[in-house]
């Protein structure tokens, strides 16, 4: 893709800024600080000014059918996790698309797709990647940054361009991403605690379906399938 890259010193939300832009260009907007950065639902995203990689991407993957739109999540999650794997081990994707190192969250992703007929018209992907922040003061339970893990700061611009390159490559080969995504899932081995509308259950992760549903299996062999927000990791 021929990205138009725009940098803002500060904005309320890079996703919101991109939604307000007219035209059909493939745009990347980065910022040093988001005054109203958010995750999924009502979650907020803590980020010290100038320390992390905060950006949103608007692209037009028009060859991807609407019923396979979850591949956008796979493509960006793998682009980021594959970059992080060059630095360290124990990188995984917590369904649907949070990036973890061991049991700590290093990256959050928020995706907004617009559909036209049976295909994707465009999508806006917001990414918050903890890069050089050394102290977190919010009540988020498990944040971590590259700097904390590596003991030194990392070039944010180089990270951005590598992630964009990997994301473009992934979209080009989107039909072959699913197995790679499933192999990188957080808690992909053993039984773990989850919570759904019926309460706490102990189950193992079986797979994520191509349309993005999480499949768990309890000790008695019963399988349950969940859409996003229908189950929590405990």
PDB file of C-alpha atoms in Angstrom:
ATOM      1  CA  UNK A   1       0.000   0.000   0.000  1.00  0.00           C
ATOM      2  CA  UNK A   2       1.084   3.560  -0.660  1.00  0.00           C
ATOM      3  CA  UNK A   3       0.558   5.009   2.809  1.00  0.00           C
ATOM      4  CA  UNK A   4       0.055   8.688   3.490  1.00  0.00           C
ATOM      5  CA  UNK A   5       1.579   9.138   6.955  1.00  0.00           C
ATOM      6  CA  UNK A   6       0.489  12.071   9.121  1.00  0.00           C
ATOM      7  CA  UNK A   7       1.864  12.956  12.548  1.00  0.00           C
ATOM      8  CA  UNK A   8      -0.124  14.897  15.147  1.00  0.00           C
ATOM      9  CA  UNK A   9       1.448  16.194  18.349  1.00  0.00           C
ATOM     10  CA  UNK A  10      -1.829  15.513  20.160  1.00  0.00           C
ATOM     11  CA  UNK A  11      -5.363  14.409  19.358  1.00  0.00           C
ATOM     12  CA  UNK A  12      -8.307  13.039  21.296  1.00  0.00           C
ATOM     13  CA  UNK A  13      -8.268   9.763  19.345  1.00  0.00           C
ATOM     14  CA  UNK A  14      -6.447   8.738  16.184  1.00  0.00           C
ATOM     15  CA  UNK A  15      -9.383   6.501  15.206  1.00  0.00           C
ATOM     16  CA  UNK A  16     -11.796   9.402  15.618  1.00  0.00           C
ATOM     17  CA  UNK A  17      -9.490  11.716  13.649  1.00  0.00           C
ATOM     18  CA  UNK A  18      -9.360   9.244  10.761  1.00  0.00           C
ATOM     19  CA  UNK A  19     -13.135   8.772  10.717  1.00  0.00           C
ATOM     20  CA  UNK A  20     -13.471  12.515  10.080  1.00  0.00           C
ATOM     21  CA  UNK A  21     -11.201  12.461   7.022  1.00  0.00           C
ATOM     22  CA  UNK A  22     -12.783  12.431   3.570  1.00  0.00           C
ATOM     23  CA  UNK A  23     -11.417  10.616   0.529  1.00  0.00           C
ATOM     24  CA  UNK A  24     -10.235   7.119  -0.254  1.00  0.00           C
ATOM     25  CA  UNK A  25      -6.525   7.336   0.573  1.00  0.00           C
ATOM     26  CA  UNK A  26      -4.776   4.723   2.665  1.00  0.00           C
ATOM     27  CA  UNK A  27      -3.740   6.834   5.654  1.00  0.00           C
ATOM     28  CA  UNK A  28      -1.681   6.291   8.787  1.00  0.00           C
ATOM     29  CA  UNK A  29      -1.969   8.877  11.550  1.00  0.00           C
ATOM     30  CA  UNK A  30       0.396   8.812  14.523  1.00  0.00           C
ATOM     31  CA  UNK A  31       0.405  10.930  17.642  1.00  0.00           C
ATOM     32  CA  UNK A  32       2.555  11.565  20.691  1.00  0.00           C
ATOM     33  CA  UNK A  33      -0.495  11.802  22.956  1.00  0.00           C
ATOM     34  CA  UNK A  34      -4.173  10.836  22.907  1.00  0.00           C
ATOM     35  CA  UNK A  35      -6.394  12.742  25.319  1.00  0.00           C
ATOM     36  CA  UNK A  36      -9.243  10.248  24.908  1.00  0.00           C
ATOM     37  CA  UNK A  37      -7.538   7.087  23.747  1.00  0.00           C
ATOM     38  CA  UNK A  38      -9.658   4.030  24.306  1.00  0.00           C
ATOM     39  CA  UNK A  39      -9.722   0.297  23.967  1.00  0.00           C
ATOM     40  CA  UNK A  40     -12.724  -1.872  23.276  1.00  0.00           C
ATOM     41  CA  UNK A  41     -16.011  -0.836  24.833  1.00  0.00           C
ATOM     42  CA  UNK A  42     -15.505   1.741  27.592  1.00  0.00           C
ATOM     43  CA  UNK A  43     -11.891   0.819  28.368  1.00  0.00           C
ATOM     44  CA  UNK A  44      -9.305   3.623  28.327  1.00  0.00           C
ATOM     45  CA  UNK A  45      -5.672   3.347  27.256  1.00  0.00           C
ATOM     46  CA  UNK A  46      -2.910   4.845  29.389  1.00  0.00           C
ATOM     47  CA  UNK A  47       0.055   6.248  27.495  1.00  0.00           C
ATOM     48  CA  UNK A  48       2.726   8.712  28.625  1.00  0.00           C
ATOM     49  CA  UNK A  49       3.274  11.542  26.154  1.00  0.00           C
ATOM     50  CA  UNK A  50       5.923  10.804  23.524  1.00  0.00           C
ATOM     51  CA  UNK A  51       6.825   7.386  24.865  1.00  0.00           C
ATOM     52  CA  UNK A  52       4.698   4.868  22.995  1.00  0.00           C
ATOM     53  CA  UNK A  53       3.507   4.039  19.512  1.00  0.00           C
ATOM     54  CA  UNK A  54      -0.035   5.349  19.073  1.00  0.00           C
ATOM     55  CA  UNK A  55      -1.425   5.192  15.563  1.00  0.00           C
ATOM     56  CA  UNK A  56      -4.400   4.360  13.412  1.00  0.00           C
ATOM     57  CA  UNK A  57      -4.552   2.964   9.910  1.00  0.00           C
ATOM     58  CA  UNK A  58      -7.276   3.435   7.326  1.00  0.00           C
ATOM     59  CA  UNK A  59      -7.119   0.914   4.491  1.00  0.00           C
ATOM     60  CA  UNK A  60      -9.357  -0.598   1.837  1.00  0.00           C
ATOM     61  CA  UNK A  61      -8.971  -4.408   1.685  1.00  0.00           C
ATOM     62  CA  UNK A  62     -11.778  -4.744  -0.841  1.00  0.00           C
ATOM     63  CA  UNK A  63     -10.873  -8.306  -1.865  1.00  0.00           C
ATOM     64  CA  UNK A  64     -11.755  -9.689   1.599  1.00  0.00           C
ATOM     65  CA  UNK A  65     -15.340 -10.998   1.924  1.00  0.00           C
ATOM     66  CA  UNK A  66     -17.439  -9.567   4.746  1.00  0.00           C
ATOM     67  CA  UNK A  67     -17.820 -13.028   6.294  1.00  0.00           C
ATOM     68  CA  UNK A  68     -14.015 -13.215   6.628  1.00  0.00           C
ATOM     69  CA  UNK A  69     -13.510  -9.752   8.114  1.00  0.00           C
ATOM     70  CA  UNK A  70     -11.888 -11.303  11.201  1.00  0.00           C
ATOM     71  CA  UNK A  71      -8.812 -11.741   9.021  1.00  0.00           C
ATOM     72  CA  UNK A  72      -8.162  -8.015   9.528  1.00  0.00           C
ATOM     73  CA  UNK A  73      -7.664  -8.779  13.233  1.00  0.00           C
ATOM     74  CA  UNK A  74      -5.384 -11.665  12.345  1.00  0.00           C
ATOM     75  CA  UNK A  75      -3.330  -9.587   9.902  1.00  0.00           C
ATOM     76  CA  UNK A  76      -2.589  -6.718  12.291  1.00  0.00           C
ATOM     77  CA  UNK A  77      -2.143  -8.938  15.371  1.00  0.00           C
ATOM     78  CA  UNK A  78       0.390 -11.076  13.537  1.00  0.00           C
ATOM     79  CA  UNK A  79       2.178  -8.032  12.116  1.00  0.00           C
ATOM     80  CA  UNK A  80       2.761  -6.703  15.633  1.00  0.00           C
ATOM     81  CA  UNK A  81       3.485 -10.029  17.330  1.00  0.00           C
ATOM     82  CA  UNK A  82       5.935 -11.088  14.600  1.00  0.00           C
ATOM     83  CA  UNK A  83       7.796  -7.824  15.128  1.00  0.00           C
ATOM     84  CA  UNK A  84       7.934  -8.369  18.893  1.00  0.00           C
ATOM     85  CA  UNK A  85       9.133 -11.942  18.456  1.00  0.00           C
ATOM     86  CA  UNK A  86      12.332 -10.497  16.942  1.00  0.00           C
ATOM     87  CA  UNK A  87      13.035  -9.013  20.400  1.00  0.00           C
ATOM     88  CA  UNK A  88      11.798 -11.665  22.838  1.00  0.00           C
ATOM     89  CA  UNK A  89      10.032 -14.947  23.531  1.00  0.00           C
ATOM     90  CA  UNK A  90       6.615 -15.635  25.075  1.00  0.00           C
ATOM     91  CA  UNK A  91       4.688 -13.348  22.707  1.00  0.00           C
ATOM     92  CA  UNK A  92       1.068 -14.370  22.168  1.00  0.00           C
ATOM     93  CA  UNK A  93      -2.270 -13.040  20.917  1.00  0.00           C
ATOM     94  CA  UNK A  94      -5.047 -12.881  23.488  1.00  0.00           C
ATOM     95  CA  UNK A  95      -8.262 -13.399  21.557  1.00  0.00           C
ATOM     96  CA  UNK A  96      -9.349 -11.473  19.684  1.00  0.00           C
ATOM     97  CA  UNK A  97      -6.334  -9.208  19.222  1.00  0.00           C
ATOM     98  CA  UNK A  98      -4.551  -8.033  22.390  1.00  0.00           C
ATOM     99  CA  UNK A  99      -0.819  -8.733  22.297  1.00  0.00           C
ATOM    100  CA  UNK A 100       0.733 -10.258  25.395  1.00  0.00           C
ATOM    101  CA  UNK A 101       4.264 -11.026  26.529  1.00  0.00           C
ATOM    102  CA  UNK A 102       3.982 -13.871  28.999  1.00  0.00           C
ATOM    103  CA  UNK A 103       0.959 -12.752  31.096  1.00  0.00           C
ATOM    104  CA  UNK A 104       1.324  -9.010  30.546  1.00  0.00           C
ATOM    105  CA  UNK A 105      -0.361  -6.804  27.968  1.00  0.00           C
ATOM    106  CA  UNK A 106       1.928  -4.840  25.668  1.00  0.00           C
ATOM    107  CA  UNK A 107      -0.472  -3.841  22.896  1.00  0.00           C
ATOM    108  CA  UNK A 108      -4.161  -3.178  22.356  1.00  0.00           C
ATOM    109  CA  UNK A 109      -5.937  -3.037  19.007  1.00  0.00           C
ATOM    110  CA  UNK A 110      -9.325  -1.550  18.129  1.00  0.00           C
ATOM    111  CA  UNK A 111     -10.817  -2.328  14.701  1.00  0.00           C
ATOM    112  CA  UNK A 112     -13.767  -0.651  13.002  1.00  0.00           C
ATOM    113  CA  UNK A 113     -14.840  -2.204   9.690  1.00  0.00           C
ATOM    114  CA  UNK A 114     -17.346  -0.754   7.243  1.00  0.00           C
ATOM    115  CA  UNK A 115     -19.013  -3.134   4.827  1.00  0.00           C
ATOM    116  CA  UNK A 116     -20.530  -2.701   1.392  1.00  0.00           C
ATOM    117  CA  UNK A 117     -22.602  -5.608   0.161  1.00  0.00           C
ATOM    118  CA  UNK A 118     -20.638  -8.801   0.723  1.00  0.00           C
ATOM    119  CA  UNK A 119     -17.204  -7.177   1.011  1.00  0.00           C
ATOM    120  CA  UNK A 120     -15.256  -4.801   3.256  1.00  0.00           C
ATOM    121  CA  UNK A 121     -15.373  -1.200   2.082  1.00  0.00           C
ATOM    122  CA  UNK A 122     -12.707   0.086   4.453  1.00  0.00           C
ATOM    123  CA  UNK A 123     -11.406  -0.377   7.956  1.00  0.00           C
ATOM    124  CA  UNK A 124      -9.853   1.799  10.627  1.00  0.00           C
ATOM    125  CA  UNK A 125      -7.426   0.060  12.966  1.00  0.00           C
ATOM    126  CA  UNK A 126      -6.212   1.775  16.115  1.00  0.00           C
ATOM    127  CA  UNK A 127      -3.065   0.495  17.811  1.00  0.00           C
ATOM    128  CA  UNK A 128      -1.551   1.341  21.166  1.00  0.00           C
ATOM    129  CA  UNK A 129       1.833  -0.340  21.602  1.00  0.00           C
ATOM    130  CA  UNK A 130       3.754   0.232  24.848  1.00  0.00           C
ATOM    131  CA  UNK A 131       7.286   1.032  23.720  1.00  0.00           C
ATOM    132  CA  UNK A 132       9.342   3.303  25.986  1.00  0.00           C
ATOM    133  CA  UNK A 133       7.083   3.963  28.979  1.00  0.00           C
ATOM    134  CA  UNK A 134       8.748   2.824  32.205  1.00  0.00           C
ATOM    135  CA  UNK A 135       5.998   3.444  34.764  1.00  0.00           C
ATOM    136  CA  UNK A 136       2.247   2.840  34.537  1.00  0.00           C
ATOM    137  CA  UNK A 137      -0.005   4.593  37.024  1.00  0.00           C
ATOM    138  CA  UNK A 138      -3.535   3.563  36.009  1.00  0.00           C
ATOM    139  CA  UNK A 139      -5.408   0.630  37.507  1.00  0.00           C
ATOM    140  CA  UNK A 140      -4.808  -1.510  34.412  1.00  0.00           C
ATOM    141  CA  UNK A 141      -3.856  -4.889  35.895  1.00  0.00           C
ATOM    142  CA  UNK A 142      -0.926  -6.020  33.776  1.00  0.00           C
ATOM    143  CA  UNK A 143       0.705  -3.480  31.416  1.00  0.00           C
ATOM    144  CA  UNK A 144       4.274  -3.834  30.216  1.00  0.00           C
ATOM    145  CA  UNK A 145       6.460  -2.051  27.654  1.00  0.00           C
ATOM    146  CA  UNK A 146       9.325  -3.001  25.389  1.00  0.00           C
ATOM    147  CA  UNK A 147      11.642  -0.751  27.354  1.00  0.00           C
ATOM    148  CA  UNK A 148      10.765  -2.492  30.621  1.00  0.00           C
ATOM    149  CA  UNK A 149      11.401  -5.889  29.077  1.00  0.00           C
ATOM    150  CA  UNK A 150      14.565  -5.046  27.151  1.00  0.00           C
ATOM    151  CA  UNK A 151      16.168  -2.530  29.489  1.00  0.00           C
ATOM    152  CA  UNK A 152      16.589   0.122  26.795  1.00  0.00           C
ATOM    153  CA  UNK A 153      14.476   2.383  24.594  1.00  0.00           C
ATOM    154  CA  UNK A 154      13.384   1.388  21.090  1.00  0.00           C
ATOM    155  CA  UNK A 155      13.014   3.536  17.953  1.00  0.00           C
ATOM    156  CA  UNK A 156       9.262   4.116  17.584  1.00  0.00           C
ATOM    157  CA  UNK A 157       9.445   5.158  13.923  1.00  0.00           C
ATOM    158  CA  UNK A 158      11.355   2.033  12.921  1.00  0.00           C
ATOM    159  CA  UNK A 159       8.756  -0.055  14.757  1.00  0.00           C
ATOM    160  CA  UNK A 160       5.938   1.686  12.897  1.00  0.00           C
ATOM    161  CA  UNK A 161       7.402   1.079   9.455  1.00  0.00           C
ATOM    162  CA  UNK A 162       8.170  -2.567  10.192  1.00  0.00           C
ATOM    163  CA  UNK A 163       4.629  -3.187  11.451  1.00  0.00           C
ATOM    164  CA  UNK A 164       3.109  -1.493   8.389  1.00  0.00           C
ATOM    165  CA  UNK A 165       5.283  -3.606   6.077  1.00  0.00           C
ATOM    166  CA  UNK A 166       4.284  -6.821   7.804  1.00  0.00           C
ATOM    167  CA  UNK A 167       0.612  -5.799   7.807  1.00  0.00           C
ATOM    168  CA  UNK A 168       0.659  -5.170   4.049  1.00  0.00           C
ATOM    169  CA  UNK A 169       2.320  -8.538   3.448  1.00  0.00           C
ATOM    170  CA  UNK A 170      -0.288 -10.245   5.620  1.00  0.00           C
ATOM    171  CA  UNK A 171      -3.193  -8.662   3.752  1.00  0.00           C
ATOM    172  CA  UNK A 172      -1.670  -9.843   0.477  1.00  0.00           C
ATOM    173  CA  UNK A 173      -1.631 -13.428   1.804  1.00  0.00           C
ATOM    174  CA  UNK A 174      -4.711 -13.209   4.034  1.00  0.00           C
ATOM    175  CA  UNK A 175      -6.055 -16.643   3.060  1.00  0.00           C
ATOM    176  CA  UNK A 176      -3.074 -18.344   4.746  1.00  0.00           C
ATOM    177  CA  UNK A 177      -3.032 -16.431   8.068  1.00  0.00           C
ATOM    178  CA  UNK A 178      -5.560 -18.343  10.138  1.00  0.00           C
ATOM    179  CA  UNK A 179      -3.482 -21.332  11.236  1.00  0.00           C
ATOM    180  CA  UNK A 180      -0.557 -19.066  12.146  1.00  0.00           C
ATOM    181  CA  UNK A 181      -2.872 -16.889  14.228  1.00  0.00           C
ATOM    182  CA  UNK A 182      -4.329 -19.906  16.059  1.00  0.00           C
ATOM    183  CA  UNK A 183      -0.845 -21.260  16.806  1.00  0.00           C
ATOM    184  CA  UNK A 184       0.060 -17.987  18.550  1.00  0.00           C
ATOM    185  CA  UNK A 185      -3.001 -17.763  20.803  1.00  0.00           C
ATOM    186  CA  UNK A 186      -2.655 -16.938  24.490  1.00  0.00           C
ATOM    187  CA  UNK A 187      -3.514 -19.892  26.769  1.00  0.00           C
ATOM    188  CA  UNK A 188      -3.499 -22.245  23.796  1.00  0.00           C
ATOM    189  CA  UNK A 189      -2.418 -25.151  26.018  1.00  0.00           C
ATOM    190  CA  UNK A 190      -4.037 -26.596  29.139  1.00  0.00           C
ATOM    191  CA  UNK A 191      -7.168 -25.746  31.104  1.00  0.00           C
ATOM    192  CA  UNK A 192      -7.790 -22.218  32.352  1.00  0.00           C
ATOM    193  CA  UNK A 193     -10.545 -20.258  34.053  1.00  0.00           C
ATOM    194  CA  UNK A 194     -13.051 -18.223  32.033  1.00  0.00           C
ATOM    195  CA  UNK A 195     -16.319 -16.477  32.842  1.00  0.00           C
ATOM    196  CA  UNK A 196     -19.441 -16.403  30.676  1.00  0.00           C
ATOM    197  CA  UNK A 197     -23.061 -15.459  31.357  1.00  0.00           C
ATOM    198  CA  UNK A 198     -23.471 -18.627  33.427  1.00  0.00           C
ATOM    199  CA  UNK A 199     -20.503 -17.979  35.708  1.00  0.00           C
ATOM    200  CA  UNK A 200     -16.992 -19.379  36.046  1.00  0.00           C
ATOM    201  CA  UNK A 201     -15.898 -22.374  33.994  1.00  0.00           C
ATOM    202  CA  UNK A 202     -12.633 -24.218  33.507  1.00  0.00           C
ATOM    203  CA  UNK A 203     -11.877 -25.065  29.894  1.00  0.00           C
ATOM    204  CA  UNK A 204      -9.177 -25.456  27.291  1.00  0.00           C
ATOM    205  CA  UNK A 205      -8.925 -23.403  24.140  1.00  0.00           C
ATOM    206  CA  UNK A 206      -9.821 -25.507  21.090  1.00  0.00           C
ATOM    207  CA  UNK A 207      -9.605 -22.947  18.292  1.00  0.00           C
ATOM    208  CA  UNK A 208     -10.819 -19.653  16.950  1.00  0.00           C
ATOM    209  CA  UNK A 209     -13.077 -20.068  13.937  1.00  0.00           C
ATOM    210  CA  UNK A 210     -12.368 -18.172  10.689  1.00  0.00           C
ATOM    211  CA  UNK A 211     -15.206 -15.774  11.527  1.00  0.00           C
ATOM    212  CA  UNK A 212     -13.634 -14.996  14.899  1.00  0.00           C
ATOM    213  CA  UNK A 213     -15.550 -17.094  17.444  1.00  0.00           C
ATOM    214  CA  UNK A 214     -13.617 -18.567  20.371  1.00  0.00           C
ATOM    215  CA  UNK A 215     -14.204 -22.292  20.927  1.00  0.00           C
ATOM    216  CA  UNK A 216     -13.589 -23.699  24.429  1.00  0.00           C
ATOM    217  CA  UNK A 217     -13.916 -27.262  25.707  1.00  0.00           C
ATOM    218  CA  UNK A 218     -14.733 -28.157  29.302  1.00  0.00           C
ATOM    219  CA  UNK A 219     -13.375 -31.196  31.190  1.00  0.00           C
ATOM    220  CA  UNK A 220     -16.493 -33.201  30.271  1.00  0.00           C
ATOM    221  CA  UNK A 221     -15.859 -32.666  26.559  1.00  0.00           C
ATOM    222  CA  UNK A 222     -18.629 -30.126  26.066  1.00  0.00           C
ATOM    223  CA  UNK A 223     -17.629 -27.371  23.660  1.00  0.00           C
ATOM    224  CA  UNK A 224     -18.833 -23.784  23.813  1.00  0.00           C
ATOM    225  CA  UNK A 225     -18.511 -21.119  21.123  1.00  0.00           C
ATOM    226  CA  UNK A 226     -18.335 -17.405  21.939  1.00  0.00           C
ATOM    227  CA  UNK A 227     -18.463 -14.117  20.089  1.00  0.00           C
ATOM    228  CA  UNK A 228     -16.378 -11.208  21.383  1.00  0.00           C
ATOM    229  CA  UNK A 229     -17.517  -9.920  24.811  1.00  0.00           C
ATOM    230  CA  UNK A 230     -19.481 -13.122  25.533  1.00  0.00           C
ATOM    231  CA  UNK A 231     -16.648 -14.595  27.625  1.00  0.00           C
ATOM    232  CA  UNK A 232     -13.863 -13.224  29.812  1.00  0.00           C
ATOM    233  CA  UNK A 233     -10.426 -14.568  30.628  1.00  0.00           C
ATOM    234  CA  UNK A 234     -10.021 -14.953  34.395  1.00  0.00           C
TER     235      UNK A 234
END
